[in-house]
XYZ file of C-alpha atoms in Angstrom:
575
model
C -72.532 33.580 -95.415
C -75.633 35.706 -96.315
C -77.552 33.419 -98.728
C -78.258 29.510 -98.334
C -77.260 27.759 -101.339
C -79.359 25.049 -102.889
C -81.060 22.751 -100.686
C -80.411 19.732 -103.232
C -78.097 16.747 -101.819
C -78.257 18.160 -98.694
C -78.383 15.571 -95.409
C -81.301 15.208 -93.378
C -79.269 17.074 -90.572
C -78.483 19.607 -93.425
C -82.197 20.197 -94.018
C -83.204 20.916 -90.537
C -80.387 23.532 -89.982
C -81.660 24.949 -92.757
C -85.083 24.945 -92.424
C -84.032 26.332 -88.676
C -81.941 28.860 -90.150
C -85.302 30.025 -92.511
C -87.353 30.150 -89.626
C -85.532 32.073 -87.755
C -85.107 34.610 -90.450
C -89.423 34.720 -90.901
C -89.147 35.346 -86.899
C -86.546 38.194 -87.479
C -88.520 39.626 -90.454
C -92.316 39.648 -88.413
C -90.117 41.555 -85.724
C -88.568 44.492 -87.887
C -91.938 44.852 -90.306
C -93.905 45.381 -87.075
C -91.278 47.638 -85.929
C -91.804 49.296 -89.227
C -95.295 49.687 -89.545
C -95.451 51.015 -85.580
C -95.751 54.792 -84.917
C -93.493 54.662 -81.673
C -89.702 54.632 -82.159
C -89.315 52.621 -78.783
C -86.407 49.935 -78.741
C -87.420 46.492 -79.267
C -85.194 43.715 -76.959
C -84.650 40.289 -78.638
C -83.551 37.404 -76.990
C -83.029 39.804 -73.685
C -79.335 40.658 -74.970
C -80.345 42.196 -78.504
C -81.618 46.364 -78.771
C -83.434 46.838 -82.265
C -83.911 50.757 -83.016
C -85.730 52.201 -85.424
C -84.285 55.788 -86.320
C -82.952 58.396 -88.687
C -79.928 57.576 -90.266
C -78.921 60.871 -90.269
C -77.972 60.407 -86.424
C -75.182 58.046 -86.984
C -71.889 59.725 -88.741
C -70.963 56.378 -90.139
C -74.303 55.158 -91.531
C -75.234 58.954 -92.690
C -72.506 58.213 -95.510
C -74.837 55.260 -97.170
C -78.472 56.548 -95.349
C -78.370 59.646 -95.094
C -81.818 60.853 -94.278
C -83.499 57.442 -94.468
C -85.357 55.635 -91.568
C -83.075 52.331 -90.370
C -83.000 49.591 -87.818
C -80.006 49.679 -85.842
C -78.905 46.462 -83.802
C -76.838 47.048 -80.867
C -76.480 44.922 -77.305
C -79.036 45.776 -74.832
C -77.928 47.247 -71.909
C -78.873 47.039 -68.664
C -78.828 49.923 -66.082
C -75.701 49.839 -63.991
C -78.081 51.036 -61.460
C -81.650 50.578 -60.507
C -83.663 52.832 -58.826
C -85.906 49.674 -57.090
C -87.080 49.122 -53.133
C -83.453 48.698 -51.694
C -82.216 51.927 -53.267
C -85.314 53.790 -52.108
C -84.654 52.206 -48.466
C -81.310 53.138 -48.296
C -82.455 57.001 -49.514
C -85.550 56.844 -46.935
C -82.480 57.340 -44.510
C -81.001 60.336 -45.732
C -81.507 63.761 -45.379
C -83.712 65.181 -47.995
C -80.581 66.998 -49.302
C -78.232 63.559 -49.510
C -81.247 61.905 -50.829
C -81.250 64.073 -54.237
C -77.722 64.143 -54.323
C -78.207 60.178 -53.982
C -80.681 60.275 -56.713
C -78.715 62.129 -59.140
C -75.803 60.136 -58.631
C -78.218 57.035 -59.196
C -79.311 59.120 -62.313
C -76.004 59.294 -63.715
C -74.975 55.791 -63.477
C -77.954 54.709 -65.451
C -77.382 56.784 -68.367
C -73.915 57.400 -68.961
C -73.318 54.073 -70.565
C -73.446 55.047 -74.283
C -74.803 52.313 -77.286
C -72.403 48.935 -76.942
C -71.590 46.529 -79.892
C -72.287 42.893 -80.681
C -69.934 40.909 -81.748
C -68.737 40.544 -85.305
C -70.528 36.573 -85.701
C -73.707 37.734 -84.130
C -73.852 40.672 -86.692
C -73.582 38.917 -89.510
C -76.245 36.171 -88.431
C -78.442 39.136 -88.266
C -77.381 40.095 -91.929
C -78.112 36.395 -93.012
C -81.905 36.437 -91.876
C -82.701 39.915 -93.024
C -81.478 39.182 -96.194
C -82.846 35.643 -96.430
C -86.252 37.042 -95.851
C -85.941 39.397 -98.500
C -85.680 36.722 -101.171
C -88.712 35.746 -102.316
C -87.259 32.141 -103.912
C -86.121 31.400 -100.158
C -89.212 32.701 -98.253
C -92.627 32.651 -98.374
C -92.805 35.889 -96.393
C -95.256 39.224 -98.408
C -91.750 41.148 -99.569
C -93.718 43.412 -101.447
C -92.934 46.266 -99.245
C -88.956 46.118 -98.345
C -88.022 46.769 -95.001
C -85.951 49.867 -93.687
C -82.198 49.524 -94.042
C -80.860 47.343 -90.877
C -77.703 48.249 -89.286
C -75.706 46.377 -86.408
C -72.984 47.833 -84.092
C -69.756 45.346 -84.415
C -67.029 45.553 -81.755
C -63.682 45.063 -83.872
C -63.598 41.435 -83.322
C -62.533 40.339 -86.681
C -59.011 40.761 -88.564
C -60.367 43.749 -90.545
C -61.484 45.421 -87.083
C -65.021 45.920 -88.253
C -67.654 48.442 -86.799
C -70.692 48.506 -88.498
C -72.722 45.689 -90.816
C -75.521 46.733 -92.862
C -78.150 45.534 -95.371
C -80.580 47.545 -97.875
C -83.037 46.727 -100.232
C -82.211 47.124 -104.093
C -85.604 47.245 -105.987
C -87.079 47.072 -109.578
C -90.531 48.885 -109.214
C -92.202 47.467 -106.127
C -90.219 44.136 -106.548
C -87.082 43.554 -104.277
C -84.576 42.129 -106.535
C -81.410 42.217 -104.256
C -79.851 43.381 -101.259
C -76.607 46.024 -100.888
C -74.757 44.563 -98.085
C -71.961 47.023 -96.642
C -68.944 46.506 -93.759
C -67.475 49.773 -92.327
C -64.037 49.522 -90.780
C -61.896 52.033 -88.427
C -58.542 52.738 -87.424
C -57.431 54.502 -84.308
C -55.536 58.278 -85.114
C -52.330 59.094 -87.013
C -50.517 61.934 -88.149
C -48.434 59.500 -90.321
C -49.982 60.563 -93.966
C -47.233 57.481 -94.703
C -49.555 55.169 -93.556
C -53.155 56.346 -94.549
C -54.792 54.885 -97.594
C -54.053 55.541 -101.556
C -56.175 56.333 -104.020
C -54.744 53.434 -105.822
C -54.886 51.009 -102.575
C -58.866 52.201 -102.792
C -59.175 51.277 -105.877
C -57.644 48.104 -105.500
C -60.124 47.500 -102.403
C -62.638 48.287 -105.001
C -61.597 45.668 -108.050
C -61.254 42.557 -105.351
C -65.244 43.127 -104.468
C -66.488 44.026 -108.108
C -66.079 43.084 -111.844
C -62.696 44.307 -112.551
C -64.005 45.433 -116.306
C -65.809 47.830 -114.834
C -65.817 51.409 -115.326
C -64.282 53.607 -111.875
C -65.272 57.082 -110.570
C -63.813 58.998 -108.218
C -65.073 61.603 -105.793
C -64.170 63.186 -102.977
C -65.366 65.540 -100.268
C -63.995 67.881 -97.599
C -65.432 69.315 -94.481
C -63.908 72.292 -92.219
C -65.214 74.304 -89.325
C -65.469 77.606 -90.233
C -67.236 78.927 -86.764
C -68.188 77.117 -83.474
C -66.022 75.339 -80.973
C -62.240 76.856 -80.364
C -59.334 75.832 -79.131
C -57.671 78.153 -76.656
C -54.097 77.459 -75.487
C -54.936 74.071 -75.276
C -58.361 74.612 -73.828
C -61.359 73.107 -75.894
C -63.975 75.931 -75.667
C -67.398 74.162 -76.336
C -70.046 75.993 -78.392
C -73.242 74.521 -79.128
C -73.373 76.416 -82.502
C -71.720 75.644 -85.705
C -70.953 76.441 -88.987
C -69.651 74.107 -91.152
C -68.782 74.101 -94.915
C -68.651 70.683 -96.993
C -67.571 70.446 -100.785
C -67.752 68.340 -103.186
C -65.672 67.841 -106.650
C -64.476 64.467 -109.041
C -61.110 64.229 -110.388
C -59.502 63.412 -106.992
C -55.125 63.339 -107.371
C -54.418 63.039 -103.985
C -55.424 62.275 -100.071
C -56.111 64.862 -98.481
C -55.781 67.006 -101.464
C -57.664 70.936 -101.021
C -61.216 71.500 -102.700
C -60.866 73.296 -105.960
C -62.531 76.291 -106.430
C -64.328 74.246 -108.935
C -66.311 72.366 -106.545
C -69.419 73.061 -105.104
C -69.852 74.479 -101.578
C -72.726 74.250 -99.090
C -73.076 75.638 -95.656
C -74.268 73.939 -92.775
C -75.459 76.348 -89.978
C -76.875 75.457 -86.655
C -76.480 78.500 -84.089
C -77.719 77.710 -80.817
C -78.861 81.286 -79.255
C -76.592 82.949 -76.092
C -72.977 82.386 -77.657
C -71.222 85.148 -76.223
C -68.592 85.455 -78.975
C -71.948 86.864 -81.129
C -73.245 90.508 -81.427
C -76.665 89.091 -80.506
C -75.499 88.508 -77.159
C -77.163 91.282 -75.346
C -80.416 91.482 -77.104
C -80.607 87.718 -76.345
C -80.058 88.418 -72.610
C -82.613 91.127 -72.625
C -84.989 88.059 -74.411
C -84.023 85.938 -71.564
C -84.570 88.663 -68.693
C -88.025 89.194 -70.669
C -88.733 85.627 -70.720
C -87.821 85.214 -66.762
C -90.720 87.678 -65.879
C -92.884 86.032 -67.550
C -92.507 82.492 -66.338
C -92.892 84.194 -63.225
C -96.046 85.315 -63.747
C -97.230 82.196 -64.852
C -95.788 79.932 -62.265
C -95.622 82.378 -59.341
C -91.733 81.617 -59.056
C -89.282 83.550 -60.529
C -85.569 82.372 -60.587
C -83.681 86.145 -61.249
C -80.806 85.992 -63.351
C -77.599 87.556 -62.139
C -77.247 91.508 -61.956
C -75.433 93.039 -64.856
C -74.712 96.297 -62.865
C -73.004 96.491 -59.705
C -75.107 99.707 -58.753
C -78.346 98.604 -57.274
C -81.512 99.019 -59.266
C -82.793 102.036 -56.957
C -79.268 103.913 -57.314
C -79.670 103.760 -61.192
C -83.178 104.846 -61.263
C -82.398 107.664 -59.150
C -79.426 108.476 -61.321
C -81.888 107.846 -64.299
C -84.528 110.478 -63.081
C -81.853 113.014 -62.182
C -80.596 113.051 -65.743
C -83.907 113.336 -67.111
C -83.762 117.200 -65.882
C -80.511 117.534 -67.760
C -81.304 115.709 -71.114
C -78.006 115.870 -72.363
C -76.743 113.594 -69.256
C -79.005 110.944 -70.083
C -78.214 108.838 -72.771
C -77.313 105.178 -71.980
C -73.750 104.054 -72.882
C -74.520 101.575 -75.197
C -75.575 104.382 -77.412
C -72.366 106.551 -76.994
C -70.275 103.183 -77.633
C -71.798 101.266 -79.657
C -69.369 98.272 -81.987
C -69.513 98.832 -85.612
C -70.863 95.670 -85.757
C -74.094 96.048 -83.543
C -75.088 99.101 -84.814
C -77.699 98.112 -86.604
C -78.898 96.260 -84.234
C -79.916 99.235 -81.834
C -82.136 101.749 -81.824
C -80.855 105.381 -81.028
C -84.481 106.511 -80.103
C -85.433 104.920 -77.026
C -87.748 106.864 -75.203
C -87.485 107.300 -71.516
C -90.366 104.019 -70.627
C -87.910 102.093 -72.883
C -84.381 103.410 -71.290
C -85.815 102.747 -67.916
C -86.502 99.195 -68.683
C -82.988 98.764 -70.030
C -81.415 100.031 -66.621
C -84.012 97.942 -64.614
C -83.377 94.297 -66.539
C -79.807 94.710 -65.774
C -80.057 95.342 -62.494
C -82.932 94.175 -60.875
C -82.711 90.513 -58.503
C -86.354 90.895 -56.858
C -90.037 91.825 -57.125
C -88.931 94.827 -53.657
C -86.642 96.015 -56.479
C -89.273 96.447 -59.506
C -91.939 98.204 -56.621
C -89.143 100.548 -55.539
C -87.760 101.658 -59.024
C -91.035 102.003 -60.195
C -92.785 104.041 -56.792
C -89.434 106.238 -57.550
C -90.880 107.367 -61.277
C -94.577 107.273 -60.120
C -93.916 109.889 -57.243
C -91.583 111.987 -59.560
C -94.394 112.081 -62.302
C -97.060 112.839 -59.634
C -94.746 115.936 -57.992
C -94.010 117.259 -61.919
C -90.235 116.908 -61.381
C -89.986 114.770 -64.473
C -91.399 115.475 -67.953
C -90.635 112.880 -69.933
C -90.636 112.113 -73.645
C -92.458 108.333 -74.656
C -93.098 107.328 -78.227
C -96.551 107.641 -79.702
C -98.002 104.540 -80.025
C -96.476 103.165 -76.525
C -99.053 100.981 -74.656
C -97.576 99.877 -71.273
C -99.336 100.581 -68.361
C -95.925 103.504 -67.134
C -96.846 105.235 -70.378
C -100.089 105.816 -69.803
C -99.581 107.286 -66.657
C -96.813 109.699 -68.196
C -99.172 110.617 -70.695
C -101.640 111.586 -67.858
C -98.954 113.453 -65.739
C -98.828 116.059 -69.082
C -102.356 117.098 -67.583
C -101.768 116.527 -64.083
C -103.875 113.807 -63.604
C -102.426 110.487 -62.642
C -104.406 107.590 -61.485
C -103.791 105.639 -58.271
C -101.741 102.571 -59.080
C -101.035 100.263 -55.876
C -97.265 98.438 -56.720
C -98.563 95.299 -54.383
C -98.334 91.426 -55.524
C -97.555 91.039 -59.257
C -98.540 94.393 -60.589
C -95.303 95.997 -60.963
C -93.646 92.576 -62.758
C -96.861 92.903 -64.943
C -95.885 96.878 -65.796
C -92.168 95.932 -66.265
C -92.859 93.131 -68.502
C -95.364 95.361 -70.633
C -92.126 97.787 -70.855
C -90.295 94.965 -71.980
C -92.212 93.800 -74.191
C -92.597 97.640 -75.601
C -89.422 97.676 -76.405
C -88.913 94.520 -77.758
C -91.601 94.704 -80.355
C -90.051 97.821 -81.986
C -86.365 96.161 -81.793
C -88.272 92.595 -83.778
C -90.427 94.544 -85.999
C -93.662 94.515 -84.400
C -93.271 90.860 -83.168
C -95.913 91.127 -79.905
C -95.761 87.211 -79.382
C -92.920 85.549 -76.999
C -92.800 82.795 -78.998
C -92.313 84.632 -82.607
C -89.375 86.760 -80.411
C -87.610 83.718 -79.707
C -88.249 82.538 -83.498
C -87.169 85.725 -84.887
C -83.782 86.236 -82.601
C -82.345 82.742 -83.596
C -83.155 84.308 -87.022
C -81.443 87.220 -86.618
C -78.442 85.390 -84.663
C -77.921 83.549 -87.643
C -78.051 86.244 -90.131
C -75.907 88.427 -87.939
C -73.503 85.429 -87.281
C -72.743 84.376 -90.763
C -71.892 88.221 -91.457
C -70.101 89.206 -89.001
C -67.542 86.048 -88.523
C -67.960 85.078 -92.590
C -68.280 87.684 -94.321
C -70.976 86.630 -96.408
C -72.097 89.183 -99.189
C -75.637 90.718 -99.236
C -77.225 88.158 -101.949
C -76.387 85.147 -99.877
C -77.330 86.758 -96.742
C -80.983 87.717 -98.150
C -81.145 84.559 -99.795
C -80.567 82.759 -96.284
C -83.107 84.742 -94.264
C -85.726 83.626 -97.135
C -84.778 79.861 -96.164
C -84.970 81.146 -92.257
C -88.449 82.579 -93.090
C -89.712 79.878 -94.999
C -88.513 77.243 -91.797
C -90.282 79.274 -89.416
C -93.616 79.783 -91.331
C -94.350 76.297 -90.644
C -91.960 74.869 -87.943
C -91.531 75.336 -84.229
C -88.439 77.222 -82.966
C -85.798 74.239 -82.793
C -81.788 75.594 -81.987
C -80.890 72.185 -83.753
C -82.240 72.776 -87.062
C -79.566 72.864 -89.529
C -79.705 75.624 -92.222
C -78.077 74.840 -95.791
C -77.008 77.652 -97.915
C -75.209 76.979 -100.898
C -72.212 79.232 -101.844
C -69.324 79.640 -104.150
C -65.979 78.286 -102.508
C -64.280 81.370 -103.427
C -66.015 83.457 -100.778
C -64.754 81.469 -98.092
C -61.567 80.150 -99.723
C -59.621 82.470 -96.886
C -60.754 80.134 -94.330
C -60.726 76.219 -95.573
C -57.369 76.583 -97.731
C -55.986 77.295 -94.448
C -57.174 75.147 -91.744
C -57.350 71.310 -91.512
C -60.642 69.615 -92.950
C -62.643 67.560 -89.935
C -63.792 64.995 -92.139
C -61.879 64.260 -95.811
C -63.543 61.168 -98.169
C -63.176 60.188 -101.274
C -64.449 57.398 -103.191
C -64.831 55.098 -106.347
C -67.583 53.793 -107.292
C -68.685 51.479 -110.402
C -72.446 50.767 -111.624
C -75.220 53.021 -112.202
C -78.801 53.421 -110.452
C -79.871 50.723 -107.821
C -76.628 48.525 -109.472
C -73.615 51.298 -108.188
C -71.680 49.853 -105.645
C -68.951 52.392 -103.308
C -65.979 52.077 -101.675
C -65.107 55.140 -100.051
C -62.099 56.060 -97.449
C -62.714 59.047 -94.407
C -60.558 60.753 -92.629
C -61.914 62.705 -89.743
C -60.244 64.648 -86.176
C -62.761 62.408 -83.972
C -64.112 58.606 -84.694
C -67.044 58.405 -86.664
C -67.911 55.759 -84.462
C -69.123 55.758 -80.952
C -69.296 52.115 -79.346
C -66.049 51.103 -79.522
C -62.716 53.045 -77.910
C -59.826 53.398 -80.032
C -56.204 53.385 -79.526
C -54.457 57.058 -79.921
C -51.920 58.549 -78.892
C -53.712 62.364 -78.050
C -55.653 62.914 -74.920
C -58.822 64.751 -76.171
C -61.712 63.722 -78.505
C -60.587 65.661 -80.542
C -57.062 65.435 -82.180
C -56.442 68.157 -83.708
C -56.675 71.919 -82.097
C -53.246 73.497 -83.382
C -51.310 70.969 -84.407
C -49.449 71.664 -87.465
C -49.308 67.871 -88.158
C -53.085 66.895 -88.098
C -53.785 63.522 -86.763
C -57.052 61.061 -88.493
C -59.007 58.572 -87.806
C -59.659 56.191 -90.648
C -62.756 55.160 -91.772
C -63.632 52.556 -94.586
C -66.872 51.641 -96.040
C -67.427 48.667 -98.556
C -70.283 48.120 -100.970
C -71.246 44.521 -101.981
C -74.619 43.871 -104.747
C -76.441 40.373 -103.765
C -78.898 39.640 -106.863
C -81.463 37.199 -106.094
C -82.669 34.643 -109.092
């Protein structure tokens, strides 16, 4: 199947399939080693019905168990937009309104991209398996193998018996010499709750012995992955977050599917919080980011898309309100400070001075550059008249404290409050404030870096519970990212942990993924079969049978439905 036996006694007719076959495996090698040595990651098409990718393993759930981080071709069919955008489609939208005519285009939009990644069929994959490993052995090819090619990976659509998924192919070198290819088959199962029907250890095992020498020696490990914070499930209601926090251990001496992680095994977080989750005590101070971050687009662009008022009182009303209570101190205090969560408070700052408590009431409120010049002429006249004496901090530097400093000698400058001067003075207030709450972070850029920090920090204390020595320990790693790394919501912190700190949540809920396998062989000679059970496919081409509506099969079930998942190892040695 993968490797042509000796040529010798072969027919004439023999000869030239073969020598067909060879060539066409030198055609498929000069295609993926260019793909290789190429900076761009675009997708190649073969034969018009063929998509080669090159990409991070990491991306794929199902090759991430053999790749991992590695670069990898991926095969998959090529295909075509159900939709395109060409001269009769622009025609037809040259007759609409300019309002049906984006609605017309989105729709367009939508068609073209919601197809996702499609299989080829099981006998196609394997031909590709064939030629990449045929023009890896140097006895069979007079191809430059000195510098292997990425791993290659095709999409299979469940054709065979065995319902197969995935193909793949690695390299297995000695030094720079490739002496062998790994070849591996991944199959999958639709859900069950039935633990009846899933996979033994001893059934993997078995699985194991028919592929490998049955002398030798097996190991077994196993895995286990829960949710500890992100999306919830809400009377039956999915509740998407885009941040997670997930926990996967590892230990040997596996006795059972599905068996709990021992507090023996060894624990590592995985955190990725996207900023603006609402369940997090970071919530406002990222919404007083975003407001921040609004006025200065708007500067930039000359556009300014307000978000939505957090006060029903208008802007004016408040700032009146605001100035009155400055008379009476004791009246003034916002009441976030009077009623403030446990949680969040140290997060806020109990000495705002009066630039900085203005700017509070004005983000929330304001919807318009008429309301920044109003709430602002309000202040300016009352400084100017002496009604107000206000209190700033010392080393303040917006433009509205240097005019209260002046009004303690009677002498304020004219300030006209036409085109973008008063955004300019609120963001300066803003940005005031903010610098003090991020510890002298002045940059917009280092804000946004420094929040996610802090929204991590404060996540994985507040919701886990996590003591002081793993928290300092994870804003070092934070630190470290961000010292040399843009800001990037997808980044995935790891932080490694002993399971008995967070024993209170896995021994209780259901894993999302569960594996275990044996393996035989050590270094570039160890061959795996493994078994996973996980609440969604780890495979995304091909639909599976089930017998629960969502994605997702779990939620609060107290009888936890799988999908199955099995990957098989196979060692080719060339002569």
């Amino acid at each position: 199947m993968y490797i042509l036996p000796s040529v010798t006694g072969y027919t004439d007719h023999n000869l030239a399939m073969c020598s067909k076959i060879i060539s066409r495996a030198k055609e498929f090698f000069t295609i993926l080693r260019s793909l290789q040595d190429a900076e761009s990651s675009d997708p190649y098409i073969y034969e018009e019905e063929v998509q080669i990718v090159k990409m991070n393993g990491d991306g794929i759930p199902a090759v991430n168990m053999y790749c991992g981080n590695q670069t990898v071709f991926v095969c998959e069919k090529a295909v075509s937009k159900i939709s395109d955008p060409g001269d009769e489609q622009m025609t037809e939208a040259s007759n609409l309104s300019d309002g049906d005519a984006d609605d017309a285009n989105d729709s367009a939009h939508v068609l073209q991209t919601e197809m996702g990644p499609q299989p080829l069929s099981v006998m196609k994959a394997r031909q590709f398996l064939s030629w990449y490993t045929l023009s890896q052995n140097a006895s069979m090819s007079a191809e430059d193998t000195n510098l292997p090619l990425y791993p290659l990976w095709v999409r299979c659509d469940m054709s065979d018996p065995a319902g197969t998924t995935w193909f793949g192919a690695e390299t297995v070198c000695v030094g720079t010499k490739v002496t062998g290819v790994k070849l591996y088959s991944i199959t999958s199962k639709g859900s069950t709750a039935d633990k009846q029907s899933l996979t033994t250890l001893e059934e993997l095992k078995q699985e194991h012995k028919k592929r490998h020498h049955p002398s030798s020696v097996f190991q077994f490990s196993s895995s286990f992955a829960s949710l500890l914070f992100g999306s919830t499930v809400v009377e039956n209601t999915t509740i998407e977050s885009q941040s997670s926090v997930t926990v996967d251990f590892k230990w040997s001496h596996v006795e059972s599917i599905l068996e709990t992680p021992p507090l023996s095994s060894t624990a590592t977080l995985n955190i990725k919080i996207a900023s603006g989750d609402m369940r997090s005590p970071m919530f406002e101070m990222y919404r007083e980011l975003e407001f921040l971050l609004t006025l200065a687009d708007g500067l930039r662009t000359g556009e300014t898309e307000w978000m939505e008022p957090l006060e029903s009182t208008s802007p004016v009303n408040l700032t009146k309100a605001y100035l009155e209570g400055t008379k009476t101190p004791e009246t003034s205090k916002l009441k976030s400070e009077t009623e403030t969560p446990i949680f969040n408070s140290f997060l806020e700052r109990g000495d705002l001075d009066f630039v900085e408590q203005l700017w509070v009431r004005m983000r929330k409120s304001v919807t318009s550059y008429q309301d920044i010049g109003d709430c602002l002429k309000l202040v300016i006249d009352a400084l100017r008249y002496g009604d107000i004496k206000p209190w700033i901090h010392r080393d303040s530097s917006s433009s509205l404290s240097k005019l209260i400093l002046q009004s303690y000698h009677q002498q304020i400058e004219h300030v006209s409050l036409t085109g973008f001067t008063p955004v300019n003075m609120l963001l300066e207030m803003g940005l005031d404030k903010m610098r003090k709450d991020y510890i002298n972070y002045l940059i917009v850029i280092r804000l946004r870096k420094l929040h996610h920090l802090l929204e991590i920090i404060v996540t994985c204390s507040t919701f886990l519970g996590l003591p002081y020595d793993r928290l300092f320990l994870l804003t070092q790693l934070c630190l470290q990212h961000y010292r040399t790394s843009p800001y990037d919501e997808e980044h995935e912190f790891k932080l490694q942990i002993k399971p008995a700190l967070i024993s209170h949540f896995y021994q209780k809920e259901h894993p999302i993924l569960w594996g275990v396998e044996v393996s035989s062989g050590h270094g570039p000679r160890e061959v795996r079969t493994s078994l996973h059970l996980s609440d969604r496919p780890l495979v995304d081409h091909v639909i599976f049978e089930t017998d629960y509506p969502n994605e997702t099969v779990n939620g609060d079930s107290e009888d936890p439905a799988f999908f199955s998942t099995m990957a098989y190892c196979s060692l080719v040695n060339f002569a």
